[in-house]
CSV table of N, CA and C in Angstrom, one decimal:
chain,number,residue,atom,x,y,z
A,27,LYS,N,-5.4,-12.8,-9.5
A,27,LYS,CA,-4.2,-12.4,-8.9
A,27,LYS,C,-4.4,-11.3,-7.9
A,28,LEU,N,-5.4,-10.4,-8.2
A,28,LEU,CA,-5.7,-9.3,-7.3
A,28,LEU,C,-6.0,-9.9,-5.9
A,29,GLN,N,-6.8,-11.0,-5.8
A,29,GLN,CA,-7.1,-11.6,-4.5
A,29,GLN,C,-5.8,-12.0,-3.8
A,30,HIS,N,-4.8,-12.5,-4.5
A,30,HIS,CA,-3.6,-12.9,-3.9
A,30,HIS,C,-2.9,-11.7,-3.2
A,31,TYR,N,-2.9,-10.5,-3.9
A,31,TYR,CA,-2.3,-9.3,-3.4
A,31,TYR,C,-3.0,-8.9,-2.1
A,32,TYR,N,-4.4,-8.9,-2.2
A,32,TYR,CA,-5.1,-8.5,-1.0
A,32,TYR,C,-4.9,-9.4,0.2
A,33,SER,N,-5.0,-10.7,-0.1
A,33,SER,CA,-4.9,-11.7,0.9
A,33,SER,C,-3.5,-11.6,1.6
A,34,SER,N,-2.5,-11.5,0.8
A,34,SER,CA,-1.1,-11.4,1.3
A,34,SER,C,-0.9,-10.2,2.1
A,35,PHE,N,-1.5,-9.0,1.7
A,35,PHE,CA,-1.4,-7.8,2.5
A,35,PHE,C,-2.1,-7.9,3.8
A,36,ILE,N,-3.3,-8.5,3.8
A,36,ILE,CA,-4.0,-8.7,5.1
A,36,ILE,C,-3.3,-9.6,6.0
A,37,ILE,N,-2.8,-10.7,5.5
A,37,ILE,CA,-2.1,-11.7,6.4
A,37,ILE,C,-0.7,-11.3,6.8
A,38,ASN,N,0.1,-10.7,5.8
A,38,ASN,CA,1.5,-10.5,6.1
A,38,ASN,C,1.8,-9.0,6.2
A,39,GLY,N,0.9,-8.1,5.8
A,39,GLY,CA,1.2,-6.7,5.7
A,39,GLY,C,2.1,-6.3,4.5
A,40,ASP,N,2.2,-7.3,3.6
A,40,ASP,CA,3.1,-7.1,2.4
A,40,ASP,C,2.4,-7.9,1.3
A,41,PRO,N,1.9,-7.1,0.2
A,41,PRO,CA,1.2,-7.8,-0.9
A,41,PRO,C,2.2,-8.6,-1.8
A,42,ASN,N,3.5,-8.5,-1.6
A,42,ASN,CA,4.5,-9.1,-2.5
A,42,ASN,C,4.9,-10.5,-2.0
A,43,ILE,N,4.5,-10.9,-0.8
A,43,ILE,CA,4.9,-12.2,-0.3
A,43,ILE,C,4.2,-13.3,-1.1
A,44,GLY,N,5.0,-14.3,-1.5
A,44,GLY,CA,4.5,-15.4,-2.3
A,44,GLY,C,4.3,-15.2,-3.8
A,45,LEU,N,4.9,-14.1,-4.3
A,45,LEU,CA,4.7,-13.9,-5.7
A,45,LEU,C,5.7,-14.7,-6.6
A,46,SER,N,5.3,-15.0,-7.8
A,46,SER,CA,6.2,-15.7,-8.7
A,46,SER,C,7.0,-14.6,-9.4
A,47,SER,N,8.1,-15.0,-10.1
A,47,SER,CA,9.0,-14.0,-10.7
A,47,SER,C,8.3,-13.2,-11.8
A,48,SER,N,7.2,-13.7,-12.4
A,48,SER,CA,6.5,-13.1,-13.4
A,48,SER,C,5.4,-12.0,-12.9
A,49,ASP,N,5.2,-12.0,-11.6
A,49,ASP,CA,4.2,-11.1,-11.1
A,49,ASP,C,4.8,-9.7,-10.9
A,50,ILE,N,3.9,-8.7,-10.9
A,50,ILE,CA,4.3,-7.3,-10.7
A,50,ILE,C,4.5,-7.1,-9.2
A,51,GLU,N,5.6,-6.5,-8.8
A,51,GLU,CA,5.8,-6.2,-7.4
A,51,GLU,C,5.3,-4.8,-7.0
A,52,TRP,N,4.5,-4.8,-6.0
A,52,TRP,CA,3.9,-3.5,-5.5
A,52,TRP,C,5.0,-2.7,-4.8
A,53,PRO,N,5.1,-1.4,-5.1
A,53,PRO,CA,6.2,-0.7,-4.3
A,53,PRO,C,5.8,-0.5,-2.9
A,54,LYS,N,6.8,-0.4,-2.0
A,54,LYS,CA,6.6,-0.2,-0.6
A,54,LYS,C,6.0,1.2,-0.4
A,55,TYR,N,5.0,1.3,0.5
A,55,TYR,CA,4.3,2.6,0.8
A,55,TYR,C,5.0,3.1,2.0
A,56,GLY,N,5.3,4.4,2.0
A,56,GLY,CA,6.0,5.0,3.2
A,56,GLY,C,6.1,6.5,3.0
A,57,SER,N,7.0,7.1,3.7
A,57,SER,CA,7.1,8.6,3.8
A,57,SER,C,7.5,9.2,2.5
A,58,SER,N,8.1,8.4,1.6
A,58,SER,CA,8.5,9.0,0.3
A,58,SER,C,7.4,8.6,-0.8
A,59,SER,N,6.3,8.1,-0.4
A,59,SER,CA,5.3,7.7,-1.4
A,59,SER,C,4.5,8.9,-2.0
A,60,HIS,N,4.0,8.6,-3.2
A,60,HIS,CA,3.2,9.6,-3.9
A,60,HIS,C,1.8,9.1,-4.1
A,61,ILE,N,0.9,10.0,-4.2
A,61,ILE,CA,-0.5,9.7,-4.5
A,61,ILE,C,-0.9,10.4,-5.8
A,62,LEU,N,-2.0,9.9,-6.4
A,62,LEU,CA,-2.5,10.6,-7.6
A,62,LEU,C,-3.7,11.4,-7.2
A,63,TYR,N,-3.5,12.7,-7.3
A,63,TYR,CA,-4.5,13.7,-6.9
A,63,TYR,C,-5.3,14.0,-8.2
A,64,ILE,N,-6.6,13.7,-8.2
A,64,ILE,CA,-7.5,13.9,-9.3
A,64,ILE,C,-8.4,15.1,-9.0
A,65,ASN,N,-8.2,16.2,-9.7
A,65,ASN,CA,-9.2,17.3,-9.5
A,65,ASN,C,-10.0,17.4,-10.8
A,66,SER,N,-10.7,18.6,-10.9
A,66,SER,CA,-11.6,18.7,-12.1
A,66,SER,C,-10.9,18.9,-13.4
A,67,SER,N,-9.6,19.2,-13.4
A,67,SER,CA,-8.9,19.4,-14.7
A,67,SER,C,-7.9,18.4,-15.0
A,68,THR,N,-6.8,18.3,-14.3
A,68,THR,CA,-5.7,17.4,-14.6
A,68,THR,C,-5.2,16.6,-13.4
A,69,PRO,N,-5.1,15.2,-13.6
A,69,PRO,CA,-4.5,14.4,-12.5
A,69,PRO,C,-3.0,14.9,-12.2
A,70,VAL,N,-2.7,14.9,-11.0
A,70,VAL,CA,-1.3,15.3,-10.6
A,70,VAL,C,-0.8,14.3,-9.6
A,71,GLN,N,0.5,13.9,-9.8
A,71,GLN,CA,1.1,13.0,-8.8
A,71,GLN,C,1.8,13.9,-7.8
A,72,MET,N,1.5,13.7,-6.5
A,72,MET,CA,2.1,14.5,-5.4
A,72,MET,C,2.5,13.6,-4.2
A,73,LYS,N,3.4,14.2,-3.4
A,73,LYS,CA,3.9,13.5,-2.2
A,73,LYS,C,2.7,13.3,-1.2
A,74,ASP,N,2.6,12.1,-0.6
A,74,ASP,CA,1.5,11.9,0.3
A,74,ASP,C,2.0,12.3,1.7
A,75,ILE,N,1.6,13.5,2.2
A,75,ILE,CA,2.1,14.0,3.4
A,75,ILE,C,1.5,13.2,4.6
A,76,ASP,N,0.5,12.4,4.5
A,76,ASP,CA,0.0,11.6,5.6
A,76,ASP,C,0.4,10.2,5.6
A,77,ALA,N,1.4,9.8,4.7
A,77,ALA,CA,1.9,8.5,4.6
A,77,ALA,C,2.4,7.9,5.9
A,78,ASP,N,3.2,8.6,6.7
A,78,ASP,CA,3.7,8.1,7.9
A,78,ASP,C,2.6,7.7,8.9
A,79,GLY,N,1.6,8.6,9.0
A,79,GLY,CA,0.5,8.3,9.9
A,79,GLY,C,-0.3,7.0,9.5
A,80,ARG,N,-0.5,6.9,8.2
A,80,ARG,CA,-1.2,5.7,7.7
A,80,ARG,C,-0.4,4.4,8.0
A,81,CYS,N,0.9,4.5,7.7
A,81,CYS,CA,1.7,3.3,7.9
A,81,CYS,C,1.8,3.0,9.4
A,82,ASP,N,1.9,4.0,10.3
A,82,ASP,CA,1.9,3.7,11.7
A,82,ASP,C,0.6,3.0,12.2
A,83,PHE,N,-0.5,3.5,11.6
A,83,PHE,CA,-1.8,2.9,12.0
A,83,PHE,C,-1.8,1.4,11.5
A,84,LEU,N,-1.5,1.2,10.3
A,84,LEU,CA,-1.5,-0.2,9.8
A,84,LEU,C,-0.6,-1.1,10.5
A,85,LEU,N,0.6,-0.6,10.8
A,85,LEU,CA,1.6,-1.4,11.6
A,85,LEU,C,1.1,-1.7,13.0
A,86,SER,N,0.4,-0.8,13.6
A,86,SER,CA,-0.1,-1.0,15.0
A,86,SER,C,-1.2,-2.1,14.9
A,87,ARG,N,-2.0,-2.1,13.9
A,87,ARG,CA,-3.1,-3.1,13.7
A,87,ARG,C,-2.5,-4.5,13.5
A,88,MET,N,-1.4,-4.5,12.7
A,88,MET,CA,-0.8,-5.8,12.4
A,88,MET,C,-0.3,-6.5,13.7
A,89,SER,N,0.3,-5.7,14.6
A,89,SER,CA,0.8,-6.3,15.8
A,89,SER,C,-0.4,-6.8,16.7
A,90,VAL,N,-1.5,-6.2,16.6
A,90,VAL,CA,-2.7,-6.6,17.4
A,90,VAL,C,-3.2,-8.0,16.8
A,91,THR,N,-3.3,-8.0,15.5
A,91,THR,CA,-3.9,-9.2,14.9
A,91,THR,C,-2.9,-10.4,14.9
A,92,ALA,N,-1.6,-10.1,15.0
A,92,ALA,CA,-0.6,-11.2,15.0
A,92,ALA,C,-0.5,-11.9,16.3
A,93,ASN,N,-0.9,-11.2,17.4
A,93,ASN,CA,-0.8,-11.8,18.7
A,93,ASN,C,-2.0,-12.6,19.1
């Protein structure tokens, strides 16, 4: 199943395309996304301040590969 998620993300930019109703839906990544920061003591979930830049980069690559 993990291969399906990767393949769908690479082809469509969305790992959830083509899922059956029993599959887990991956949440959309964007400016309100959080990351898991793991330091030497305790993992902490925090806002990903670089999310917009990452999304912009991925979206710009998608338009190049789609053409």
